[in-house]
PDB file of C-alpha atoms in Angstrom:
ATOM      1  CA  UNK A   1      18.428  53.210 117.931  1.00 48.00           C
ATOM      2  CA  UNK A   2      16.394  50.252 116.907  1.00 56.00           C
ATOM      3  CA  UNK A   3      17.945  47.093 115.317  1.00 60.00           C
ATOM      4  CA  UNK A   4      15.853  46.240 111.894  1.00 70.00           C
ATOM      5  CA  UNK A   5      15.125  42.648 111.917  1.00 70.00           C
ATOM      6  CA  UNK A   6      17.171  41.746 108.854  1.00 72.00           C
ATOM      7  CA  UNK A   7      20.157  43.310 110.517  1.00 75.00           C
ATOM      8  CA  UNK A   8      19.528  41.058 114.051  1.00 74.00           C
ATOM      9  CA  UNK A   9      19.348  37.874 111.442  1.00 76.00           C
ATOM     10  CA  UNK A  10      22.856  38.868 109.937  1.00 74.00           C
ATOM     11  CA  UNK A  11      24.302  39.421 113.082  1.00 78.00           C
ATOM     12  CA  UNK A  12      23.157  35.772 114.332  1.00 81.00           C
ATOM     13  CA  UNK A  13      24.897  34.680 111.447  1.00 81.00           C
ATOM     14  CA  UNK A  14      28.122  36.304 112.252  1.00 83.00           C
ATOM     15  CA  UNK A  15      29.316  33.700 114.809  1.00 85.00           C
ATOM     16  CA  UNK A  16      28.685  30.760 112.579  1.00 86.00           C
ATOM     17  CA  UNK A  17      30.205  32.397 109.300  1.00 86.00           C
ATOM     18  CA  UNK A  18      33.304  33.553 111.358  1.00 89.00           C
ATOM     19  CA  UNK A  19      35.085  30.165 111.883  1.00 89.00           C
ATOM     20  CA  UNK A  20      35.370  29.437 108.017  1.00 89.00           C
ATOM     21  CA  UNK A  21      35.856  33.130 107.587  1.00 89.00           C
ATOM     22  CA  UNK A  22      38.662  32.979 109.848  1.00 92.00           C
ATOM     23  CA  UNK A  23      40.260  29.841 108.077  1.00 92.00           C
ATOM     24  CA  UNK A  24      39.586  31.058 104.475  1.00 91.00           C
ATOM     25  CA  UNK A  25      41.788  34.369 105.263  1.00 91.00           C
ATOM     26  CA  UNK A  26      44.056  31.811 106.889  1.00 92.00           C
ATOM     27  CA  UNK A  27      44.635  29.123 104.395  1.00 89.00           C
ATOM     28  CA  UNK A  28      43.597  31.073 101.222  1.00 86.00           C
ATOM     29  CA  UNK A  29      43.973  34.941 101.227  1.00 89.00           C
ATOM     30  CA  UNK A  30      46.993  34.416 102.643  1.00 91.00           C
ATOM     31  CA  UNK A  31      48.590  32.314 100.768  1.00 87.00           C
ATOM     32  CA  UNK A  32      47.381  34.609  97.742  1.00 87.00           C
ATOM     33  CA  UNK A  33      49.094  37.534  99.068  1.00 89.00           C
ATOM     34  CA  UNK A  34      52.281  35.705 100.160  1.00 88.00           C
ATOM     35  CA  UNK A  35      52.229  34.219  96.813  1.00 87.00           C
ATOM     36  CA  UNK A  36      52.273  37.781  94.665  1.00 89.00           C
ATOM     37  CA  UNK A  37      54.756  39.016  96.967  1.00 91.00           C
ATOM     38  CA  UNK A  38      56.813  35.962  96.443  1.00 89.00           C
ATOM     39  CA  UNK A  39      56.492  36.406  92.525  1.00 89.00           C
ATOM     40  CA  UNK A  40      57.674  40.160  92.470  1.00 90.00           C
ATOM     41  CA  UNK A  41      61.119  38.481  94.382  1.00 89.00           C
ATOM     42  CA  UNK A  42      64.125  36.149  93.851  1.00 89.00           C
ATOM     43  CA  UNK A  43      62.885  33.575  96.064  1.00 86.00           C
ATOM     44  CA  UNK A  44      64.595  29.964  96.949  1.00 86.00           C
ATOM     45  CA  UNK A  45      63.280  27.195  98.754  1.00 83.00           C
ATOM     46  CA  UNK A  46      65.889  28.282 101.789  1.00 80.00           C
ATOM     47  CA  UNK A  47      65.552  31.837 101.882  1.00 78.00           C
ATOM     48  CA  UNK A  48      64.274  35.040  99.900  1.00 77.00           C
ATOM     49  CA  UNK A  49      67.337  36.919  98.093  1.00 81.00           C
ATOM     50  CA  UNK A  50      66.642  40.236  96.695  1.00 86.00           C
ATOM     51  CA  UNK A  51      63.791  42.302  95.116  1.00 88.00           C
ATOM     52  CA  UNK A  52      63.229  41.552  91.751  1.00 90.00           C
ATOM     53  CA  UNK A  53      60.145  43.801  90.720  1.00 87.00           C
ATOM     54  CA  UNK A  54      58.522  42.620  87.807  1.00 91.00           C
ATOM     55  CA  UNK A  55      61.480  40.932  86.337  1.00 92.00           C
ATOM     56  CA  UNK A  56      59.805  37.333  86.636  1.00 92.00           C
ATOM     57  CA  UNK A  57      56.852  38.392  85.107  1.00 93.00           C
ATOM     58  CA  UNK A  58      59.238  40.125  81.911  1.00 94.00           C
ATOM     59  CA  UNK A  59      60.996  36.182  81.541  1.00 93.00           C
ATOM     60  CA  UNK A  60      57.671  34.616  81.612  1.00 94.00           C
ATOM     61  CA  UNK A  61      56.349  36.636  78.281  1.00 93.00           C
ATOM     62  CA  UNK A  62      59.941  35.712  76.744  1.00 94.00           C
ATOM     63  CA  UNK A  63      59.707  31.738  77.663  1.00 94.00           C
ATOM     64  CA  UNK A  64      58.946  29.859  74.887  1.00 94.00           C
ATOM     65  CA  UNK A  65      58.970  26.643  77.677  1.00 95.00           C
ATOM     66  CA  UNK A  66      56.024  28.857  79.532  1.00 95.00           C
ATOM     67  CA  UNK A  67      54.139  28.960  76.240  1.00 95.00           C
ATOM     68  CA  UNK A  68      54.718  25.737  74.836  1.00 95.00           C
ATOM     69  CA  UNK A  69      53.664  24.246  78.555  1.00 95.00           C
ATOM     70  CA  UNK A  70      50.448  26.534  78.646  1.00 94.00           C
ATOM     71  CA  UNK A  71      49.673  25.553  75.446  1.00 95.00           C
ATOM     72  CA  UNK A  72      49.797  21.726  76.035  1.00 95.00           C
ATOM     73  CA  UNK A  73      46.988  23.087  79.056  1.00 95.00           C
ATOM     74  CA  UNK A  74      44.795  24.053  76.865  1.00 94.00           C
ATOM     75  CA  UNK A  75      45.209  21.739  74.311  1.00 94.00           C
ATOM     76  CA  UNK A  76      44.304  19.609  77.169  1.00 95.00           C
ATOM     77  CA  UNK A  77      41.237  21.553  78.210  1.00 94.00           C
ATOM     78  CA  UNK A  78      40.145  21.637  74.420  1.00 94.00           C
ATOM     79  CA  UNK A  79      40.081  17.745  73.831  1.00 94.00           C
ATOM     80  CA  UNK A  80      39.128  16.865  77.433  1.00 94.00           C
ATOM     81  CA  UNK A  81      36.317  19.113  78.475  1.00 93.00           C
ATOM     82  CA  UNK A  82      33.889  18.720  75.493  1.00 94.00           C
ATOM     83  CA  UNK A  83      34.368  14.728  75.739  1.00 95.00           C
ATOM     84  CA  UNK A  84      34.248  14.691  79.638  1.00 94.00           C
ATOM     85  CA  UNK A  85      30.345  16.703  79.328  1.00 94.00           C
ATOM     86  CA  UNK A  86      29.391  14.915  76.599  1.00 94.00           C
ATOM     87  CA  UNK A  87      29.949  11.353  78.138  1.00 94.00           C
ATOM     88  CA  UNK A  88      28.900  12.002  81.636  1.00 93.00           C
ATOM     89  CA  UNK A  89      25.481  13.682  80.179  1.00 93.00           C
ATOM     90  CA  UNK A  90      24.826  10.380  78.033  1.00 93.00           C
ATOM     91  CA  UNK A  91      25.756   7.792  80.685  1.00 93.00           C
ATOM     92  CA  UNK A  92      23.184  10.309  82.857  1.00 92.00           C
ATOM     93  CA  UNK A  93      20.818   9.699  80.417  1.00 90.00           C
ATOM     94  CA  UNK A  94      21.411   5.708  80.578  1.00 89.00           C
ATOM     95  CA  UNK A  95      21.192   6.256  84.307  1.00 88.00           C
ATOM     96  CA  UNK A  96      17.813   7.654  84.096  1.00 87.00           C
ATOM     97  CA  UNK A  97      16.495   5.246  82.161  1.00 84.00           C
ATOM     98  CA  UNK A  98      14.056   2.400  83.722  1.00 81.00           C
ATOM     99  CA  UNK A  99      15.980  -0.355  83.454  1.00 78.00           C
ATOM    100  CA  UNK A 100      16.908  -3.357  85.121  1.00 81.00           C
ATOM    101  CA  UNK A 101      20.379  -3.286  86.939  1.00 78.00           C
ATOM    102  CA  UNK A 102      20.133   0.945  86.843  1.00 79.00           C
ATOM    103  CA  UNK A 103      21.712   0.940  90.142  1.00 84.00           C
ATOM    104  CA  UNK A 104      24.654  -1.237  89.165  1.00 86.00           C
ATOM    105  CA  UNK A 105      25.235   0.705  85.920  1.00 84.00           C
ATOM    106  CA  UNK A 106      25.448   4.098  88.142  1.00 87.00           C
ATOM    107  CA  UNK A 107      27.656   2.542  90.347  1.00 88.00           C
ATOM    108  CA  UNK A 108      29.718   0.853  87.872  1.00 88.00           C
ATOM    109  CA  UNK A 109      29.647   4.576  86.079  1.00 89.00           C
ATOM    110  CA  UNK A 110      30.491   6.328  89.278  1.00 91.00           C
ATOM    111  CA  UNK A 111      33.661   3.743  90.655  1.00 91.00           C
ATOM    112  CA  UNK A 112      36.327   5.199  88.856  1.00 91.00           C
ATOM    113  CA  UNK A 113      35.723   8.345  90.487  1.00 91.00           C
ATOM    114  CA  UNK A 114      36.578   7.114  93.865  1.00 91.00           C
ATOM    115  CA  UNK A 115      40.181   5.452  93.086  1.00 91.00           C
ATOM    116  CA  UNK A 116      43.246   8.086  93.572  1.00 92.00           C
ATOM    117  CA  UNK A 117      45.070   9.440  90.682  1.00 93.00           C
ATOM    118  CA  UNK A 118      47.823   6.979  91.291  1.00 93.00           C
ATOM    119  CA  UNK A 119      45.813   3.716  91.064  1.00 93.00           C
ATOM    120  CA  UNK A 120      44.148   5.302  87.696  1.00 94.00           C
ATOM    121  CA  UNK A 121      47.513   5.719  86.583  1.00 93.00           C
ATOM    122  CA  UNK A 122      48.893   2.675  87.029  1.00 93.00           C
ATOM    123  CA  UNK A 123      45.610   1.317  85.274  1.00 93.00           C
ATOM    124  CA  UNK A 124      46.274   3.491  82.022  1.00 93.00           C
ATOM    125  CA  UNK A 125      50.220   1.953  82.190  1.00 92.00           C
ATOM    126  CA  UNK A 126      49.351  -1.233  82.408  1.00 92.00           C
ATOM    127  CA  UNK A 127      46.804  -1.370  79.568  1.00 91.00           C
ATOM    128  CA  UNK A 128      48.764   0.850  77.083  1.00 91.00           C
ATOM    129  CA  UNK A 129      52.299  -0.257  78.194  1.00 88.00           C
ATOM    130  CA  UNK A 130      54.188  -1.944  74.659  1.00 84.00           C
ATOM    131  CA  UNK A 131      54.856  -5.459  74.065  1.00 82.00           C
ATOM    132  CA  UNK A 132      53.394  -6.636  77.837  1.00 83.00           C
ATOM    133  CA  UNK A 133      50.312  -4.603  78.243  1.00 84.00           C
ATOM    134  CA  UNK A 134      47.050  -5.595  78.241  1.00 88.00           C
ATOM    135  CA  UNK A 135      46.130  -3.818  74.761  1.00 88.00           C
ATOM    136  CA  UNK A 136      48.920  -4.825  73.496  1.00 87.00           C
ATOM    137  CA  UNK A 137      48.550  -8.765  74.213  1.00 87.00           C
ATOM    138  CA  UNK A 138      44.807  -8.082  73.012  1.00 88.00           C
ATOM    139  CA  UNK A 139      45.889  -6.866  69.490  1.00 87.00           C
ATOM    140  CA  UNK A 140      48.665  -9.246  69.029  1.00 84.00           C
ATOM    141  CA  UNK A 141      46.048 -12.092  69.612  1.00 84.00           C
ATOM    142  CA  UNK A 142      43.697 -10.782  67.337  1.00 84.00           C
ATOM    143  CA  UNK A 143      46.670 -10.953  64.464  1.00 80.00           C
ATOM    144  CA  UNK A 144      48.761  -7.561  64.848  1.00 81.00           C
ATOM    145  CA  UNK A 145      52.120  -7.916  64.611  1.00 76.00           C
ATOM    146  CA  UNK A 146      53.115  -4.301  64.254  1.00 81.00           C
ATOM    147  CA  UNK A 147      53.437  -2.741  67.658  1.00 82.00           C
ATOM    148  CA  UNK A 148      51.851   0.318  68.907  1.00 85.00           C
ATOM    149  CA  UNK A 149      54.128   2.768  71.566  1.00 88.00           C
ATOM    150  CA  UNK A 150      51.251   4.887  72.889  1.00 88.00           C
ATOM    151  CA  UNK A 151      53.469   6.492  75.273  1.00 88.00           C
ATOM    152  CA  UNK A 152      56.256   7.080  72.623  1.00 88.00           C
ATOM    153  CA  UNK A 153      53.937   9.102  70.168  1.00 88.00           C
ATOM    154  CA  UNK A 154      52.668  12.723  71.370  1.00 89.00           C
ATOM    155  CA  UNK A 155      49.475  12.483  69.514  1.00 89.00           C
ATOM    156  CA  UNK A 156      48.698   8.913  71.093  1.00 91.00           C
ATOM    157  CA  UNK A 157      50.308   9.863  74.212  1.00 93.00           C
ATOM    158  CA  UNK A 158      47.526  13.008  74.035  1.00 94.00           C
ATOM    159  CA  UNK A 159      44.895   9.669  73.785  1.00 94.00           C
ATOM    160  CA  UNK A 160      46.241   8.287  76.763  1.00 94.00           C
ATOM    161  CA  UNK A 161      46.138  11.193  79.036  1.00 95.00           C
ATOM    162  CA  UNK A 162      42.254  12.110  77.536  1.00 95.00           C
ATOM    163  CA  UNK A 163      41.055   8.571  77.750  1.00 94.00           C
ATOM    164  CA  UNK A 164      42.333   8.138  81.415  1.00 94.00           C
ATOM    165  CA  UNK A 165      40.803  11.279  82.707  1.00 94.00           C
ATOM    166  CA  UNK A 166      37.404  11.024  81.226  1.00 94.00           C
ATOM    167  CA  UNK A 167      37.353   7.236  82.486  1.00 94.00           C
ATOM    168  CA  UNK A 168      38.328   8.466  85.704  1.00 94.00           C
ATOM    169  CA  UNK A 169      36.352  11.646  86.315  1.00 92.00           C
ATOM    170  CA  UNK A 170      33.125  11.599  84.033  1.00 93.00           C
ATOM    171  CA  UNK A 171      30.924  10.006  86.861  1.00 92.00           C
ATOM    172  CA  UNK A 172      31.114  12.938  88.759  1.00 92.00           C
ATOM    173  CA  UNK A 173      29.528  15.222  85.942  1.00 93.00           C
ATOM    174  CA  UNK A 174      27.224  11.520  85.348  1.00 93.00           C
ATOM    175  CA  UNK A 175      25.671  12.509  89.103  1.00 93.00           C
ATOM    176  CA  UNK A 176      25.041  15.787  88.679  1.00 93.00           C
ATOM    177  CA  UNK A 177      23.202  15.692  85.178  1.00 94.00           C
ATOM    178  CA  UNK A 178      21.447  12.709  86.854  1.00 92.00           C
ATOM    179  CA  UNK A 179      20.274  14.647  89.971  1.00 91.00           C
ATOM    180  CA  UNK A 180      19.062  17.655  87.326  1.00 92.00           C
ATOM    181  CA  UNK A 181      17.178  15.471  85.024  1.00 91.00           C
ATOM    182  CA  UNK A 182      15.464  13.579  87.963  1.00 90.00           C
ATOM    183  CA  UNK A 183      14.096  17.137  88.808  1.00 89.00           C
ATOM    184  CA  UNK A 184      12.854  17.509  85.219  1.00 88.00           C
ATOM    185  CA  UNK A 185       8.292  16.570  85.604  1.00 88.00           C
ATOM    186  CA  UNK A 186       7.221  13.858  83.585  1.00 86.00           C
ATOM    187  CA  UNK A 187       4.036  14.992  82.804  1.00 87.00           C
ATOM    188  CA  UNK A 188       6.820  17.395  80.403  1.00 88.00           C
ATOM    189  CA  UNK A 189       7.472  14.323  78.196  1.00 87.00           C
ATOM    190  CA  UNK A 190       3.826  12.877  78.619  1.00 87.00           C
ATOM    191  CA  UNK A 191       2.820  16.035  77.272  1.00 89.00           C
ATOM    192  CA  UNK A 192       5.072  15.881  74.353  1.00 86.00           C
ATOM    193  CA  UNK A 193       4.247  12.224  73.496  1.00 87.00           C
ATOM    194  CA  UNK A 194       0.756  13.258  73.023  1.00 86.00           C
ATOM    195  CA  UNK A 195       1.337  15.805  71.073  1.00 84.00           C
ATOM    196  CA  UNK A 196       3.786  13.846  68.520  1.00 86.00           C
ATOM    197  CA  UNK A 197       6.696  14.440  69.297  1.00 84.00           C
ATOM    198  CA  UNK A 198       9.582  11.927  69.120  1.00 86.00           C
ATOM    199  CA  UNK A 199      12.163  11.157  71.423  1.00 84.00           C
ATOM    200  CA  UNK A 200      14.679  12.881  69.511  1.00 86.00           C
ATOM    201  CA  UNK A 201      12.471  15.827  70.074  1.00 88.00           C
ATOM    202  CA  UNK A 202      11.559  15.739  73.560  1.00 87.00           C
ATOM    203  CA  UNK A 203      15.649  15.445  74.631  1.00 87.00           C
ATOM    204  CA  UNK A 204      16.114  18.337  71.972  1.00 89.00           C
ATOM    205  CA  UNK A 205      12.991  21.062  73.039  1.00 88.00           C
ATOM    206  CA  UNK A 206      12.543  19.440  76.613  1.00 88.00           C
ATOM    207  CA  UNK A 207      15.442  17.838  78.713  1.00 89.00           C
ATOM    208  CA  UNK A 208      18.397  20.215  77.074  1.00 89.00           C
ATOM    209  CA  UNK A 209      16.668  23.639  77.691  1.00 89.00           C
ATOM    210  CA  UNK A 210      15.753  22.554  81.003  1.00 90.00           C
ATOM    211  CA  UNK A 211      19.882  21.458  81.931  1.00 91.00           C
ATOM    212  CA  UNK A 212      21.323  24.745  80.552  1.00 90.00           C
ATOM    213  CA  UNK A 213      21.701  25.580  84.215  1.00 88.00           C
ATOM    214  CA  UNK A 214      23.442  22.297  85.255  1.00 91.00           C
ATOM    215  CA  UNK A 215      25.275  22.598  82.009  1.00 91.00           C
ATOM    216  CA  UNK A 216      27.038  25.751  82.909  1.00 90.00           C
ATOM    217  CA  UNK A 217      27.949  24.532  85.886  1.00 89.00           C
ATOM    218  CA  UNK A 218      29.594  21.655  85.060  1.00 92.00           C
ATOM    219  CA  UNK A 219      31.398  23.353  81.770  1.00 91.00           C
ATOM    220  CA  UNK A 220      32.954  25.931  84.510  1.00 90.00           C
ATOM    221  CA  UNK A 221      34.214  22.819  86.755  1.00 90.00           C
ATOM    222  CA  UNK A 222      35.734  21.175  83.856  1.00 92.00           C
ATOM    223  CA  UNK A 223      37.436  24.188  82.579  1.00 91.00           C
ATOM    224  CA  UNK A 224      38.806  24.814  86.130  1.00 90.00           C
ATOM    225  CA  UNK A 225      39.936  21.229  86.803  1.00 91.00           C
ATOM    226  CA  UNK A 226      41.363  20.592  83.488  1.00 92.00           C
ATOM    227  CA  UNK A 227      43.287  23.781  83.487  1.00 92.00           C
ATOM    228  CA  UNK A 228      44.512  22.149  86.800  1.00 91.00           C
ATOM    229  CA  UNK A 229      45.594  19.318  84.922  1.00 93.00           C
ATOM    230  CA  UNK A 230      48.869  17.726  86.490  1.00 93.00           C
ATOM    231  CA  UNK A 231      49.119  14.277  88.387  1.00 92.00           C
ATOM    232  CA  UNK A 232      47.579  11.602  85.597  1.00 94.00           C
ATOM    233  CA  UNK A 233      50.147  13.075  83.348  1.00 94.00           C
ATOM    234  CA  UNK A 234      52.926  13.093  85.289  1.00 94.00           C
ATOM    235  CA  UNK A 235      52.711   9.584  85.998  1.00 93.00           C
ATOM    236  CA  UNK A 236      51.549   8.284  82.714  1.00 93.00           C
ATOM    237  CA  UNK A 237      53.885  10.015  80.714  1.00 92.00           C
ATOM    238  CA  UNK A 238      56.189  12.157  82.709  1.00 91.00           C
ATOM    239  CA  UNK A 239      55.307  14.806  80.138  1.00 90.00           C
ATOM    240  CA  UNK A 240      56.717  13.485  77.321  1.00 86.00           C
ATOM    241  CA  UNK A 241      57.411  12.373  74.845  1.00 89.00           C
ATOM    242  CA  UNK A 242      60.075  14.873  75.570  1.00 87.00           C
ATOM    243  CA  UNK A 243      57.585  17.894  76.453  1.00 89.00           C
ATOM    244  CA  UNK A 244      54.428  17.350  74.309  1.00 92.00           C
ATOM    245  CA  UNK A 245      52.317  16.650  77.195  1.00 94.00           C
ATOM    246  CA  UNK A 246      54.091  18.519  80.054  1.00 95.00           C
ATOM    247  CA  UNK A 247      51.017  21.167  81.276  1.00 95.00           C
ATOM    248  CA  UNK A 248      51.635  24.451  82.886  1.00 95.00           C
ATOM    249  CA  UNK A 249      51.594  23.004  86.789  1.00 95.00           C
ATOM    250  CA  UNK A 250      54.079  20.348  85.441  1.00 95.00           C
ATOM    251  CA  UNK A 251      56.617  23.454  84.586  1.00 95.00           C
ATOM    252  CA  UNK A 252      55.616  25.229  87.608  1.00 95.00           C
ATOM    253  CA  UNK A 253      56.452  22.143  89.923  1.00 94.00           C
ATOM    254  CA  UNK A 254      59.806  21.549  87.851  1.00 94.00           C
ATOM    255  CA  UNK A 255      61.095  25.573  88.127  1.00 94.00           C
ATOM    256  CA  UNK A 256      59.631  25.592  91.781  1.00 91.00           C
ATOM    257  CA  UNK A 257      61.669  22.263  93.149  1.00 90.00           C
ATOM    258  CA  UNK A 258      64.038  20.726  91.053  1.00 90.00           C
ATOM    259  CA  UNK A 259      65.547  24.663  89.916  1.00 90.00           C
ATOM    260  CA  UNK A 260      64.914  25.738  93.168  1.00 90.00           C
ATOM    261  CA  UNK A 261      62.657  28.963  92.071  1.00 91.00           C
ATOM    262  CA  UNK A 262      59.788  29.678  93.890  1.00 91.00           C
ATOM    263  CA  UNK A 263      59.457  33.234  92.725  1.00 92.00           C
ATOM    264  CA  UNK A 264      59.236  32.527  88.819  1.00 93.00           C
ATOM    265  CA  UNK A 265      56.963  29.600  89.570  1.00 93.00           C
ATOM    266  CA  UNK A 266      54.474  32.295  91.868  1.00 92.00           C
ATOM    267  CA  UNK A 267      54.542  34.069  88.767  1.00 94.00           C
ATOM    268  CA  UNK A 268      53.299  31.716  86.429  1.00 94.00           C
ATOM    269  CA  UNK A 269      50.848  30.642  89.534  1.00 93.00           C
ATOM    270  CA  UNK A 270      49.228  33.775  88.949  1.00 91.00           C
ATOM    271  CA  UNK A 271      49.291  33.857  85.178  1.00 91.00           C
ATOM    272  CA  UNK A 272      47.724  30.824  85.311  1.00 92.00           C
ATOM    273  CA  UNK A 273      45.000  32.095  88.237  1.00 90.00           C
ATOM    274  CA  UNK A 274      44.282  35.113  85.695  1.00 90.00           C
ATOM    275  CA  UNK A 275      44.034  33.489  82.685  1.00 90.00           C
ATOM    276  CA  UNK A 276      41.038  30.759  84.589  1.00 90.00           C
ATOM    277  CA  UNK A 277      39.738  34.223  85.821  1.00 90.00           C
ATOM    278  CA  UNK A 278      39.347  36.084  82.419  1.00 90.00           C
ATOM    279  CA  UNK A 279      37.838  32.516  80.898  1.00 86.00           C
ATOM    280  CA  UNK A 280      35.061  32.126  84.269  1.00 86.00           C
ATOM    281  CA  UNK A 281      34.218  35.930  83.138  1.00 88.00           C
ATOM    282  CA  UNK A 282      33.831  35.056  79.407  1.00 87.00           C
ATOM    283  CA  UNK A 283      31.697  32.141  80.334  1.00 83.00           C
ATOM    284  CA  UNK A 284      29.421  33.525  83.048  1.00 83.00           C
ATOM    285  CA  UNK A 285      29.057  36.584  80.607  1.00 84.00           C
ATOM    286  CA  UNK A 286      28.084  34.363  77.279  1.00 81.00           C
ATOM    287  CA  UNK A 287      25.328  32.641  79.714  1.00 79.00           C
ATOM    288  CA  UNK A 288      23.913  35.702  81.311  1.00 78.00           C
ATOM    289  CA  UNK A 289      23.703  37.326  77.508  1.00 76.00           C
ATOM    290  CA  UNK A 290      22.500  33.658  76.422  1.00 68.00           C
ATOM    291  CA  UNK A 291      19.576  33.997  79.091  1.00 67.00           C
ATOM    292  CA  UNK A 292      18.547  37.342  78.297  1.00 60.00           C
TER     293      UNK A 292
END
């Protein structure tokens, strides 16, 4: 029986696909499975006690702590995402621009990104800490006297959190609008300038039309990775005041190992895995019927 020559180049391919093959079963399908079998059980850190069915996923719909948690999440994703896009397309735009000292700005844009979530946080402490920090001593020089607990109010603790995350992740998105508007031709814009049109006009017809790919993209990564949202918050605020900020990892980490129950914290693992699943289908869905 002869081989067609698409099938020999598949088979080549075989030996070089297997060894991530091999650890993707290994360190993610498995981990999967072991984690819905772990959520339909009574399940300690020690040892796994009885069969539980779907009893953990029956407490989840009746905790108002789950809700209030996942709600904070997308509050989160709500505030956070829109501003992250927004500010890493315009400092893009900056980037782009031929100017002196371009390569400092995107550098300057893009150092945040680098620093771990702990030296961030410590940052965001530091500047909005009462009384000693560094906005603080700012506004009392300039003639405040009332003081301002950013940390000790949920709406300005909600600031805090935002303000840290876009400083701290919006160069990422800045590099890849950059790297889609440096594919955009000139001769585009030349065109356009002859023909009248403003600046306004040529970003509006011209450079937006032409990132709707790049812009999906990134939307879907910030939806993911705020969803995500854990570590800045836990060590800015803690989740407080009380629980205003705590996000749904937060509650998962806190039922998982400090009440010592890995089986209700699988669950809302894979609540939370199926609720970023149903949102990815909405969105790739609204940009396929978008590019029809």
């Amino acid at each position: 029986m002869r081989i067609s020559k698409q099938l020999k180049q598949d088979l080549l391919a075989v030996p070089f696909l297997l060894p991530f093959f091999v650890f993707y079963v290994i360190f993610v399908v498995s981990p999967m499975i072991q984690g819905f079998w772990m959520s339909l059980h009574k399940w300690t850190i020690v040892r796994k006690i009885r069969y539980i069915g779907l009893n953990n996923y029956e407490e989840m719909l009746q905790d108002p702590y789950f809700w209030g948690a996942l709600s904070n999440t997308m509050k989160f994703v709500i505030w956070s995402t829109p501003s992250i896009i927004i500010a890493g397309l315009l400092l893009a735009l900056i980037c782009n621009q031929n100017l002196k000292g371009k390569t400092f700005f995107r550098l300057s844009f893009y150092m945040p990104n680098i620093l771990s979530v702990a030296v961030i946080s410590t940052i965001m402490v530091f500047v909005f800490r009462p009384y000693s920090g560094l906005l603080s001593t700012i506004l009392h020089d300039l003639g405040m006297k009332d003081e301002i607990y950013w940390l000790g109010d949920s709406s300005l603790a909600w600031f805090v959190v935002v303000f840290s995350t876009l400083w701290w992740t919006v160069g990422f998105n800045m590099v890849l609008f950059l790297a889609a508007l440096q594919d955009i031709p000139d001769f585009l814009y030349e065109a356009a300038k002859i023909d009248g049109a403003t600046s306004l006009q040529s970003f509006w017809y011209i450079t937006v039309p032409l990132l709707k790919p790049i812009i999906w993209v990134v939307t879907m990564l910030q939806i993911i990775a705020s969803s995500k949202v854990f570590a800045q918050i836990w060590l800015i605020t803690g989740g407080g005041p009380g629980t205003a900020t705590r996000p749904i990892i937060q509650y998962i980490y806190e039922i998982g190992f400090r009440q010592n129950d890995l089986g209700y914290a699988a669950t809302m693992s894979y609540a939370l895995f199926i609720i970023l699943m149903v949102l990815t289908g909405i969105q790739i869905k609204v940009r396929k019927k978008g590019e029809a």
